[in-house]
Amino acid sequence: MILVFDIGTTAVKGAVFSMTGRLLHKESAPVQHIPSRNSHVHETDPEEWIRIITELNQKLFQSTSLTAAVGKVQAIVVSGNGPTMIPVDKHGKALSPAMTWLDRRGIEESGIIKKLSGISIDPSFYLPKALWVKRHASELYEKTAFFLSCSEYVVMNLTGEAAMVFPGEGLENFIWTDELLDITGLDKNKFPPFVEPGSQLGTVTSTAANSICLGRGIPVYAGGPDFIVSLLGTAAVKPGRACDRAGTSEGINICSRVKIDDTRLMCYRHVIREFWNVTGIISTSGKALEWFRDNIYQKKLDYEAIDERASMIPAGAGKLLFLPYLTGERAPLWDPNARGIFIGLSLHHTIDDMARAVLESTGFAIRDILTVMEERSILIDELRITGAPAKSDVWNQIKADITGKRILVPEITDSELVGDVCLALYGMGEYSSLEEVSEQMVRISQVFEPGINSSIYNDLFGVYRETYRTLKPLFAELAAIQEKG
Amino acid sequence: MSLLGIDVGTTGCKSVAFTPDGTILATGYREYDIQSPLPGYAELDSAAVWQSIQETIASVTALCKDDPVQAVSVSSLGESVVPVSKERKILGPSILLNDNRGAEYLPLLSSLIDDEELYNITGNTLGNHYGITKLMWLREHDPVLYESTDYFLNWAGFVTFMLGGEPKVDFSLANRSLLFDINRENWSDHLLKISGIERAKLPDAVPSGTMIGEVSQTAGRKLGLSDGTILVAGAHDQCANALGCGVTTAGVGMYGMGTYLCLVPAYDFRKESVGMRALGLNTEHHSVPGHYVSFIYNQGGSLVKWFRDSLVLGGQAVSPEELKSIYRNLDGEMPEGPSSLLVLPHFSVTGPPDFLSDSSGLIAGLTLSTTRGDIFKGILEGATYYIMESVQNLSRVDIEINQLRAVGGGSRSDLWVQLTADILNRPIQRLEVTEAGCMGAAIMAGTACGAFSSMEHGAKAMVRIAREFAPDPHMHSRYMERFEFYQEIYPLFGAFLKKI
């Protein structure tokens, strides 16, 4: 049996799988973040993850069929969100709260790094965070033995070993390089060595065995960042297959034979090392629907009810369009000043028309990214969807109709957990390649083919793109005024 | 003694008896439905509406026997006419302005008279909502009715005629036919000629407030009006409303906050045509002799109703009490000061200056922290910015507005009126009596019967101000920052809005 955990932003999930990849039991529990008055600061208590994992572990094996099986766990893999960084001492004990991937306090440090190296590194990435600690919390910096990512923090607490999963060539600036450590004057010893996903990191120590109730000596294999493991968990491991990580935001990851250089998208080595992963992230997808549900439906409907109503509305919502830039937009626009828009409103539009337009906006935002990919001659056959929105048939069909690509829904939509299982089986030597194990583990339960609504959406997509491009000059001015209040 | 003001609208009629100091003695109200016997048709059942009007009169006179009505006048919807015989028989339905019939004559008319000449004569721009094309349609498609009709009377003129008065129309209602020469204050020979409408079928035109007869015995007995009660030429409802708000001199304007927002400035001589046409502004006789008005309008209450019905209620029906509490809650949800949104209020066909029929509504600037209250406020702001665009250009045609009088359902909202004062940067007075149309009619009635020396005098005596909303200069400058961006949207965007 294989035991896997995924540290999400709002929940930790744990599951037990059979060696053949069958999900035996799954549990999850919410994670709180630590409230802060500073909008750039976003923290979580890392010890809470360990507490939750202990709890989940107990629940997983409480279920009758598994009680006797505690001793049969043959591998553990942990994945997690990132760039989330935790300074730890030499025993792996957290010395401060985790600075999550939403934490942007390293803005100044990002500027310093840019000045020193000429390289732009987002304030949320590891280096600006570590440099922030050095500049603003020197005592903490001195005490820090290692700066760890969230999954590796958990791993160190299981095995006593510090490591950093290397996500892939092209993502060096996302983590760190020797050169950048030199330039910024950070102590290289505080940054653990790189390991490949699936490599064995150690075994469960007796201390961990006692505190977390795990069998001592179980091998722990390297997982990695959630956006990497979910490529395996959806079997987006062949050129033409894209993984659509749907959630509050939405990441489109296409497996590509060719490397591209386009500032609108990111491109780095795929976890299947012979390929490249070309990716673009939509800032607000599920979050837009949540906003609409909370503020416009006033929380009176749940998502199933909204789906049901939206399914009664014809495609195009009576020529009503929504641009989902409620937090600006990342790929492909990279415009922090972009704002949400309803356009095409008339007196006969209903609240449900507007909800449908919000669902459709995600489809248009995906197509905006796919269009860039196709401009770069990348083959796109299909989208393999994961995350909570994957449960919405209406939304899946809308995405298929708008993008013109079939949408595949895996049997298990917690693709991080499935990806972790792939890494465990590969690490154990059960399979000779990650591609093979991923193809074996991922089973597709539903396929949504592009349908008759595609032509309506073709026209609307043109308007969708033009609307943003036309209003772009207004956004910056408006943002300045909004800032002023 | 009392003065009876009647207001005939598209969906309901009202009679109100006032004392000469503006106190309401009795009110009667009836609703009726718009008939649409065929697609594109919209008309009133003339007989049924007349029945409703009579019921409101009778219900009012029954309640003020101690203060008998001395004079009657009427405020009414604009363009629709009722075909009647000399014997005061109703001959057919009354076609409404939004009825599609008659549109086929627009190309013919525009080939026979250019926009400039038409504006110079009538103060209006060609469109199918005016009376002219409806009459042309009747002549060709219902010749029996057309031929047998002695007079086509606007509703105000119809009511006074049916009560025993002479068949007359006042200048403001005559204006809505597109057959009226506002310079000569008579029917235009040229327009009669090119449309082929017979002068004889139209009533003589007189100034609002002219005495046009006395209540007949038959009508008086039936409706509780005494013999000799004076009948007075009324006015187009927008003009009667303005009078009923005390808009009697240049510099003052009415701000109607109903389904449409409608700003009606008064001025004392006809303005230069080229400038007026550029702003899409009409020219019409005011109900106050010697004055003119124009109409600056766009969607208003209809947007609030859309927001309320579509977004807040989601199609559910609620009681009036619940509605009140919903509005109270929404007031509380609105941010102080300008919202962070830009709303283009083109949810339906727009008013002047552009009369856009192929645009659409837009709500821009949404973020995760945008609330329902922000959107509501954004809609009120956008609706008001639309009016502001015209207001800021009025100096070009030498029309001044120094203060506004607010009426209509929306004027009950303190927040909305204050926001309007802040954006338009003018003090707004809200009135005690909200039945401005009936009040205006009563002032005309009182002036004709000698209760007042002039309409100005009548308005001073009857119209009472309940509350004044002063513009906040700081707020005004904040709104103007956003207004600048608002003005950029449509020029940037018009072409795309048309596509969608």
PDB file of C-alpha atoms in Angstrom, chain B residues 169-403:
ATOM      1  CA  VAL B 169     -54.988  70.931 -27.874  1.00  0.00           C
ATOM      2  CA  ASP B 170     -52.348  72.866 -26.025  1.00  0.00           C
ATOM      3  CA  PHE B 171     -49.007  73.754 -27.666  1.00  0.00           C
ATOM      4  CA  SER B 172     -46.939  71.189 -25.756  1.00  0.00           C
ATOM      5  CA  LEU B 173     -49.115  68.235 -26.733  1.00  0.00           C
ATOM      6  CA  ALA B 174     -49.551  69.527 -30.275  1.00  0.00           C
ATOM      7  CA  ASN B 175     -45.756  69.432 -30.467  1.00  0.00           C
ATOM      8  CA  ARG B 176     -45.777  65.645 -30.033  1.00  0.00           C
ATOM      9  CA  SER B 177     -47.542  65.177 -33.372  1.00  0.00           C
ATOM     10  CA  LEU B 178     -44.610  66.471 -35.444  1.00  0.00           C
ATOM     11  CA  LEU B 179     -47.208  68.493 -37.356  1.00  0.00           C
ATOM     12  CA  PHE B 180     -46.981  71.613 -35.199  1.00  0.00           C
ATOM     13  CA  ASP B 181     -45.095  74.767 -36.078  1.00  0.00           C
ATOM     14  CA  ILE B 182     -43.767  76.015 -32.773  1.00  0.00           C
ATOM     15  CA  ASN B 183     -42.759  79.382 -34.199  1.00  0.00           C
ATOM     16  CA  ARG B 184     -46.192  80.205 -35.563  1.00  0.00           C
ATOM     17  CA  GLU B 185     -47.879  78.318 -32.726  1.00  0.00           C
ATOM     18  CA  ASN B 186     -50.178  76.667 -35.216  1.00  0.00           C
ATOM     19  CA  TRP B 187     -50.326  73.543 -37.361  1.00  0.00           C
ATOM     20  CA  SER B 188     -47.650  73.536 -40.053  1.00  0.00           C
ATOM     21  CA  ASP B 189     -49.104  73.808 -43.554  1.00  0.00           C
ATOM     22  CA  HIS B 190     -45.965  72.278 -44.986  1.00  0.00           C
ATOM     23  CA  LEU B 191     -46.031  69.222 -42.751  1.00  0.00           C
ATOM     24  CA  LEU B 192     -49.775  68.762 -43.240  1.00  0.00           C
ATOM     25  CA  LYS B 193     -49.149  68.871 -46.964  1.00  0.00           C
ATOM     26  CA  ILE B 194     -46.304  66.366 -47.111  1.00  0.00           C
ATOM     27  CA  SER B 195     -48.015  63.967 -44.713  1.00  0.00           C
ATOM     28  CA  GLY B 196     -51.447  64.376 -46.299  1.00  0.00           C
ATOM     29  CA  ILE B 197     -53.110  64.781 -42.900  1.00  0.00           C
ATOM     30  CA  GLU B 198     -56.178  67.013 -43.007  1.00  0.00           C
ATOM     31  CA  ARG B 199     -56.076  70.151 -40.901  1.00  0.00           C
ATOM     32  CA  ALA B 200     -59.792  69.801 -40.173  1.00  0.00           C
ATOM     33  CA  LYS B 201     -59.219  66.585 -38.214  1.00  0.00           C
ATOM     34  CA  LEU B 202     -56.899  68.355 -35.793  1.00  0.00           C
ATOM     35  CA  PRO B 203     -58.164  70.543 -32.954  1.00  0.00           C
ATOM     36  CA  ASP B 204     -57.168  74.190 -32.675  1.00  0.00           C
ATOM     37  CA  ALA B 205     -54.024  74.759 -30.622  1.00  0.00           C
ATOM     38  CA  VAL B 206     -54.077  77.067 -27.601  1.00  0.00           C
ATOM     39  CA  PRO B 207     -51.612  77.871 -24.810  1.00  0.00           C
ATOM     40  CA  SER B 208     -51.745  75.650 -21.720  1.00  0.00           C
ATOM     41  CA  GLY B 209     -53.953  77.210 -19.094  1.00  0.00           C
ATOM     42  CA  THR B 210     -56.483  78.582 -21.609  1.00  0.00           C
ATOM     43  CA  MET B 211     -60.112  78.232 -20.586  1.00  0.00           C
ATOM     44  CA  ILE B 212     -61.787  76.002 -23.171  1.00  0.00           C
ATOM     45  CA  GLY B 213     -65.310  75.604 -21.873  1.00  0.00           C
ATOM     46  CA  GLU B 214     -67.395  74.423 -18.952  1.00  0.00           C
ATOM     47  CA  VAL B 215     -68.391  71.000 -17.717  1.00  0.00           C
ATOM     48  CA  SER B 216     -71.594  69.870 -19.415  1.00  0.00           C
ATOM     49  CA  GLN B 217     -74.663  69.007 -17.408  1.00  0.00           C
ATOM     50  CA  THR B 218     -74.573  65.352 -18.364  1.00  0.00           C
ATOM     51  CA  ALA B 219     -70.945  64.906 -17.537  1.00  0.00           C
ATOM     52  CA  GLY B 220     -71.189  67.014 -14.386  1.00  0.00           C
ATOM     53  CA  ARG B 221     -74.103  65.058 -12.922  1.00  0.00           C
ATOM     54  CA  LYS B 222     -72.472  61.766 -13.654  1.00  0.00           C
ATOM     55  CA  LEU B 223     -69.142  62.714 -12.132  1.00  0.00           C
ATOM     56  CA  GLY B 224     -70.139  65.022  -9.263  1.00  0.00           C
ATOM     57  CA  LEU B 225     -68.933  68.192 -10.922  1.00  0.00           C
ATOM     58  CA  SER B 226     -71.198  71.251 -10.763  1.00  0.00           C
ATOM     59  CA  ASP B 227     -72.406  73.119 -13.822  1.00  0.00           C
ATOM     60  CA  GLY B 228     -70.087  75.852 -14.839  1.00  0.00           C
ATOM     61  CA  THR B 229     -66.960  74.134 -13.577  1.00  0.00           C
ATOM     62  CA  ILE B 230     -64.241  75.573 -15.757  1.00  0.00           C
ATOM     63  CA  LEU B 231     -62.345  73.353 -18.203  1.00  0.00           C
ATOM     64  CA  VAL B 232     -58.760  74.338 -18.877  1.00  0.00           C
ATOM     65  CA  ALA B 233     -56.288  73.290 -21.577  1.00  0.00           C
ATOM     66  CA  GLY B 234     -53.665  71.089 -19.943  1.00  0.00           C
ATOM     67  CA  ALA B 235     -50.243  70.024 -21.072  1.00  0.00           C
ATOM     68  CA  HIS B 236     -47.865  67.229 -21.988  1.00  0.00           C
ATOM     69  CA  ASP B 237     -47.130  65.373 -18.738  1.00  0.00           C
ATOM     70  CA  GLN B 238     -43.422  66.290 -18.660  1.00  0.00           C
ATOM     71  CA  CYS B 239     -44.380  69.977 -18.869  1.00  0.00           C
ATOM     72  CA  ALA B 240     -47.193  69.662 -16.323  1.00  0.00           C
ATOM     73  CA  ASN B 241     -44.812  67.775 -14.027  1.00  0.00           C
ATOM     74  CA  ALA B 242     -42.254  70.555 -14.333  1.00  0.00           C
ATOM     75  CA  LEU B 243     -44.874  73.156 -13.470  1.00  0.00           C
ATOM     76  CA  GLY B 244     -46.045  70.978 -10.590  1.00  0.00           C
ATOM     77  CA  CYS B 245     -42.478  71.066  -9.277  1.00  0.00           C
ATOM     78  CA  GLY B 246     -42.353  74.828  -9.446  1.00  0.00           C
ATOM     79  CA  VAL B 247     -40.214  74.928 -12.579  1.00  0.00           C
ATOM     80  CA  THR B 248     -41.566  78.239 -13.869  1.00  0.00           C
ATOM     81  CA  THR B 249     -38.461  80.269 -14.714  1.00  0.00           C
ATOM     82  CA  ALA B 250     -35.216  79.861 -16.612  1.00  0.00           C
ATOM     83  CA  GLY B 251     -32.425  78.387 -14.506  1.00  0.00           C
ATOM     84  CA  VAL B 252     -34.669  75.860 -12.786  1.00  0.00           C
ATOM     85  CA  GLY B 253     -35.114  72.308 -14.014  1.00  0.00           C
ATOM     86  CA  MET B 254     -37.184  69.292 -13.141  1.00  0.00           C
ATOM     87  CA  TYR B 255     -35.417  66.042 -12.421  1.00  0.00           C
ATOM     88  CA  GLY B 256     -37.855  63.201 -12.974  1.00  0.00           C
ATOM     89  CA  MET B 257     -36.681  59.993 -11.349  1.00  0.00           C
ATOM     90  CA  GLY B 258     -39.069  57.438 -12.771  1.00  0.00           C
ATOM     91  CA  THR B 259     -38.593  54.565 -15.225  1.00  0.00           C
ATOM     92  CA  TYR B 260     -36.554  57.126 -17.106  1.00  0.00           C
ATOM     93  CA  LEU B 261     -34.397  59.766 -15.581  1.00  0.00           C
ATOM     94  CA  CYS B 262     -35.642  62.924 -17.256  1.00  0.00           C
ATOM     95  CA  LEU B 263     -34.143  66.319 -16.761  1.00  0.00           C
ATOM     96  CA  VAL B 264     -36.384  69.116 -18.025  1.00  0.00           C
ATOM     97  CA  PRO B 265     -34.787  72.556 -18.026  1.00  0.00           C
ATOM     98  CA  ALA B 266     -36.994  75.610 -18.567  1.00  0.00           C
ATOM     99  CA  TYR B 267     -35.825  78.589 -20.612  1.00  0.00           C
ATOM    100  CA  ASP B 268     -37.505  81.709 -21.887  1.00  0.00           C
ATOM    101  CA  PHE B 269     -36.739  81.887 -25.584  1.00  0.00           C
ATOM    102  CA  ARG B 270     -36.139  79.417 -28.358  1.00  0.00           C
ATOM    103  CA  LYS B 271     -32.483  78.324 -28.578  1.00  0.00           C
ATOM    104  CA  GLU B 272     -30.380  78.201 -31.682  1.00  0.00           C
ATOM    105  CA  SER B 273     -31.203  75.051 -33.700  1.00  0.00           C
ATOM    106  CA  VAL B 274     -27.803  73.823 -34.830  1.00  0.00           C
ATOM    107  CA  GLY B 275     -26.486  73.659 -31.279  1.00  0.00           C
ATOM    108  CA  MET B 276     -29.650  72.035 -29.987  1.00  0.00           C
ATOM    109  CA  ARG B 277     -29.600  69.388 -32.688  1.00  0.00           C
ATOM    110  CA  ALA B 278     -25.965  68.621 -31.963  1.00  0.00           C
ATOM    111  CA  LEU B 279     -26.960  67.840 -28.385  1.00  0.00           C
ATOM    112  CA  GLY B 280     -29.987  65.828 -29.483  1.00  0.00           C
ATOM    113  CA  LEU B 281     -32.268  68.228 -27.620  1.00  0.00           C
ATOM    114  CA  ASN B 282     -35.852  68.905 -28.624  1.00  0.00           C
ATOM    115  CA  THR B 283     -37.671  72.191 -28.166  1.00  0.00           C
ATOM    116  CA  GLU B 284     -41.213  72.249 -26.837  1.00  0.00           C
ATOM    117  CA  HIS B 285     -43.540  74.845 -25.353  1.00  0.00           C
ATOM    118  CA  HIS B 286     -43.561  74.706 -21.600  1.00  0.00           C
ATOM    119  CA  SER B 287     -46.915  74.692 -19.857  1.00  0.00           C
ATOM    120  CA  VAL B 288     -45.889  78.092 -18.498  1.00  0.00           C
ATOM    121  CA  PRO B 289     -46.597  80.546 -21.315  1.00  0.00           C
ATOM    122  CA  GLY B 290     -43.534  82.221 -22.770  1.00  0.00           C
ATOM    123  CA  HIS B 291     -41.237  79.390 -21.754  1.00  0.00           C
ATOM    124  CA  TYR B 292     -39.773  76.366 -23.483  1.00  0.00           C
ATOM    125  CA  VAL B 293     -38.433  73.030 -22.289  1.00  0.00           C
ATOM    126  CA  SER B 294     -36.224  70.209 -23.559  1.00  0.00           C
ATOM    127  CA  PHE B 295     -35.984  66.602 -22.432  1.00  0.00           C
ATOM    128  CA  ILE B 296     -32.700  65.037 -21.366  1.00  0.00           C
ATOM    129  CA  TYR B 297     -33.437  61.433 -20.533  1.00  0.00           C
ATOM    130  CA  ASN B 298     -32.196  57.868 -20.294  1.00  0.00           C
ATOM    131  CA  GLN B 299     -32.934  54.651 -18.402  1.00  0.00           C
ATOM    132  CA  GLY B 300     -33.222  55.257 -14.661  1.00  0.00           C
ATOM    133  CA  GLY B 301     -35.775  53.446 -12.539  1.00  0.00           C
ATOM    134  CA  SER B 302     -35.822  50.686 -15.144  1.00  0.00           C
ATOM    135  CA  LEU B 303     -32.171  49.938 -14.283  1.00  0.00           C
ATOM    136  CA  VAL B 304     -32.934  49.922 -10.579  1.00  0.00           C
ATOM    137  CA  LYS B 305     -35.860  47.635 -11.249  1.00  0.00           C
ATOM    138  CA  TRP B 306     -33.623  45.366 -13.344  1.00  0.00           C
ATOM    139  CA  PHE B 307     -31.060  45.215 -10.574  1.00  0.00           C
ATOM    140  CA  ARG B 308     -33.723  44.574  -7.982  1.00  0.00           C
ATOM    141  CA  ASP B 309     -35.728  41.996  -9.931  1.00  0.00           C
ATOM    142  CA  SER B 310     -32.881  40.163 -11.680  1.00  0.00           C
ATOM    143  CA  LEU B 311     -30.034  40.325  -9.221  1.00  0.00           C
ATOM    144  CA  VAL B 312     -31.639  40.777  -5.832  1.00  0.00           C
ATOM    145  CA  LEU B 313     -34.949  38.951  -6.130  1.00  0.00           C
ATOM    146  CA  GLY B 314     -33.929  36.564  -8.895  1.00  0.00           C
ATOM    147  CA  GLY B 315     -37.463  36.633 -10.289  1.00  0.00           C
ATOM    148  CA  GLN B 316     -39.228  36.059  -6.963  1.00  0.00           C
ATOM    149  CA  ALA B 317     -42.298  38.104  -6.119  1.00  0.00           C
ATOM    150  CA  VAL B 318     -42.279  40.010  -2.818  1.00  0.00           C
ATOM    151  CA  SER B 319     -44.694  42.159  -0.845  1.00  0.00           C
ATOM    152  CA  PRO B 320     -44.368  45.967  -0.784  1.00  0.00           C
ATOM    153  CA  GLU B 321     -43.143  45.764   2.831  1.00  0.00           C
ATOM    154  CA  GLU B 322     -40.430  43.310   1.885  1.00  0.00           C
ATOM    155  CA  LEU B 323     -39.500  45.568  -0.994  1.00  0.00           C
ATOM    156  CA  LYS B 324     -39.019  48.457   1.392  1.00  0.00           C
ATOM    157  CA  SER B 325     -36.714  46.438   3.579  1.00  0.00           C
ATOM    158  CA  ILE B 326     -34.797  45.248   0.511  1.00  0.00           C
ATOM    159  CA  TYR B 327     -34.160  48.852  -0.500  1.00  0.00           C
ATOM    160  CA  ARG B 328     -33.160  49.705   3.070  1.00  0.00           C
ATOM    161  CA  ASN B 329     -30.641  46.868   3.029  1.00  0.00           C
ATOM    162  CA  LEU B 330     -29.296  47.924  -0.345  1.00  0.00           C
ATOM    163  CA  ASP B 331     -28.852  51.469   0.944  1.00  0.00           C
ATOM    164  CA  GLY B 332     -26.740  50.033   3.739  1.00  0.00           C
ATOM    165  CA  GLU B 333     -24.710  47.935   1.327  1.00  0.00           C
ATOM    166  CA  MET B 334     -23.730  50.873  -0.866  1.00  0.00           C
ATOM    167  CA  PRO B 335     -20.254  52.288  -0.283  1.00  0.00           C
ATOM    168  CA  GLU B 336     -19.863  55.868   0.863  1.00  0.00           C
ATOM    169  CA  GLY B 337     -18.621  58.020  -1.946  1.00  0.00           C
ATOM    170  CA  PRO B 338     -18.071  56.872  -5.507  1.00  0.00           C
ATOM    171  CA  SER B 339     -18.089  53.154  -6.264  1.00  0.00           C
ATOM    172  CA  SER B 340     -14.996  51.727  -7.879  1.00  0.00           C
ATOM    173  CA  LEU B 341     -17.002  50.703 -10.941  1.00  0.00           C
ATOM    174  CA  LEU B 342     -17.846  52.214 -14.277  1.00  0.00           C
ATOM    175  CA  VAL B 343     -21.301  51.373 -15.569  1.00  0.00           C
ATOM    176  CA  LEU B 344     -22.451  52.240 -19.056  1.00  0.00           C
ATOM    177  CA  PRO B 345     -26.247  52.511 -18.720  1.00  0.00           C
ATOM    178  CA  HIS B 346     -27.015  51.477 -22.294  1.00  0.00           C
ATOM    179  CA  PHE B 347     -29.132  48.504 -21.174  1.00  0.00           C
ATOM    180  CA  SER B 348     -31.882  49.613 -23.560  1.00  0.00           C
ATOM    181  CA  VAL B 349     -32.289  52.264 -26.262  1.00  0.00           C
ATOM    182  CA  THR B 350     -30.689  55.443 -24.917  1.00  0.00           C
ATOM    183  CA  GLY B 351     -31.826  59.056 -24.900  1.00  0.00           C
ATOM    184  CA  PRO B 352     -30.056  62.192 -26.096  1.00  0.00           C
ATOM    185  CA  PRO B 353     -27.528  63.033 -27.336  1.00  0.00           C
ATOM    186  CA  ASP B 354     -26.947  59.775 -29.218  1.00  0.00           C
ATOM    187  CA  PHE B 355     -30.194  57.755 -29.091  1.00  0.00           C
ATOM    188  CA  LEU B 356     -28.212  54.504 -29.326  1.00  0.00           C
ATOM    189  CA  SER B 357     -30.209  51.420 -30.145  1.00  0.00           C
ATOM    190  CA  ASP B 358     -27.305  49.045 -30.828  1.00  0.00           C
ATOM    191  CA  SER B 359     -25.176  49.605 -27.756  1.00  0.00           C
ATOM    192  CA  SER B 360     -25.335  47.533 -24.571  1.00  0.00           C
ATOM    193  CA  GLY B 361     -24.829  47.817 -20.853  1.00  0.00           C
ATOM    194  CA  LEU B 362     -21.407  47.390 -19.325  1.00  0.00           C
ATOM    195  CA  ILE B 363     -20.186  46.987 -15.758  1.00  0.00           C
ATOM    196  CA  ALA B 364     -16.425  47.401 -15.529  1.00  0.00           C
ATOM    197  CA  GLY B 365     -13.920  47.508 -12.687  1.00  0.00           C
ATOM    198  CA  LEU B 366     -15.057  44.404 -10.787  1.00  0.00           C
ATOM    199  CA  THR B 367     -12.642  42.912  -8.242  1.00  0.00           C
ATOM    200  CA  LEU B 368     -12.952  40.189  -5.627  1.00  0.00           C
ATOM    201  CA  SER B 369     -13.937  42.834  -3.104  1.00  0.00           C
ATOM    202  CA  THR B 370     -16.767  44.238  -5.237  1.00  0.00           C
ATOM    203  CA  THR B 371     -20.086  43.763  -3.472  1.00  0.00           C
ATOM    204  CA  ARG B 372     -23.673  43.842  -4.633  1.00  0.00           C
ATOM    205  CA  GLY B 373     -23.937  47.296  -3.053  1.00  0.00           C
ATOM    206  CA  ASP B 374     -21.001  48.521  -5.161  1.00  0.00           C
ATOM    207  CA  ILE B 375     -22.771  47.337  -8.301  1.00  0.00           C
ATOM    208  CA  PHE B 376     -26.009  49.023  -7.268  1.00  0.00           C
ATOM    209  CA  LYS B 377     -24.223  52.283  -6.601  1.00  0.00           C
ATOM    210  CA  GLY B 378     -22.287  51.911  -9.858  1.00  0.00           C
ATOM    211  CA  ILE B 379     -25.588  51.608 -11.730  1.00  0.00           C
ATOM    212  CA  LEU B 380     -27.022  54.740 -10.092  1.00  0.00           C
ATOM    213  CA  GLU B 381     -23.798  56.593 -10.890  1.00  0.00           C
ATOM    214  CA  GLY B 382     -23.692  55.426 -14.497  1.00  0.00           C
ATOM    215  CA  ALA B 383     -27.330  56.408 -15.021  1.00  0.00           C
ATOM    216  CA  THR B 384     -26.546  59.865 -13.638  1.00  0.00           C
ATOM    217  CA  TYR B 385     -23.301  60.240 -15.625  1.00  0.00           C
ATOM    218  CA  TYR B 386     -25.379  59.718 -18.749  1.00  0.00           C
ATOM    219  CA  ILE B 387     -27.471  62.786 -17.840  1.00  0.00           C
ATOM    220  CA  MET B 388     -24.327  64.673 -16.794  1.00  0.00           C
ATOM    221  CA  GLU B 389     -22.928  64.327 -20.308  1.00  0.00           C
ATOM    222  CA  SER B 390     -25.802  66.436 -21.613  1.00  0.00           C
ATOM    223  CA  VAL B 391     -25.835  68.800 -18.646  1.00  0.00           C
ATOM    224  CA  GLN B 392     -22.191  69.758 -19.049  1.00  0.00           C
ATOM    225  CA  ASN B 393     -22.890  70.785 -22.642  1.00  0.00           C
ATOM    226  CA  LEU B 394     -25.959  72.922 -21.963  1.00  0.00           C
ATOM    227  CA  SER B 395     -23.921  76.126 -21.755  1.00  0.00           C
ATOM    228  CA  ARG B 396     -23.189  75.660 -25.479  1.00  0.00           C
ATOM    229  CA  VAL B 397     -26.839  76.361 -26.210  1.00  0.00           C
ATOM    230  CA  ASP B 398     -27.136  78.954 -23.484  1.00  0.00           C
ATOM    231  CA  ILE B 399     -29.374  76.856 -21.228  1.00  0.00           C
ATOM    232  CA  GLU B 400     -28.697  77.305 -17.548  1.00  0.00           C
ATOM    233  CA  ILE B 401     -29.626  75.025 -14.694  1.00  0.00           C
ATOM    234  CA  ASN B 402     -28.901  76.345 -11.239  1.00  0.00           C
ATOM    235  CA  GLN B 403     -31.212  74.134  -9.272  1.00  0.00           C
TER     236      GLN B 403
END
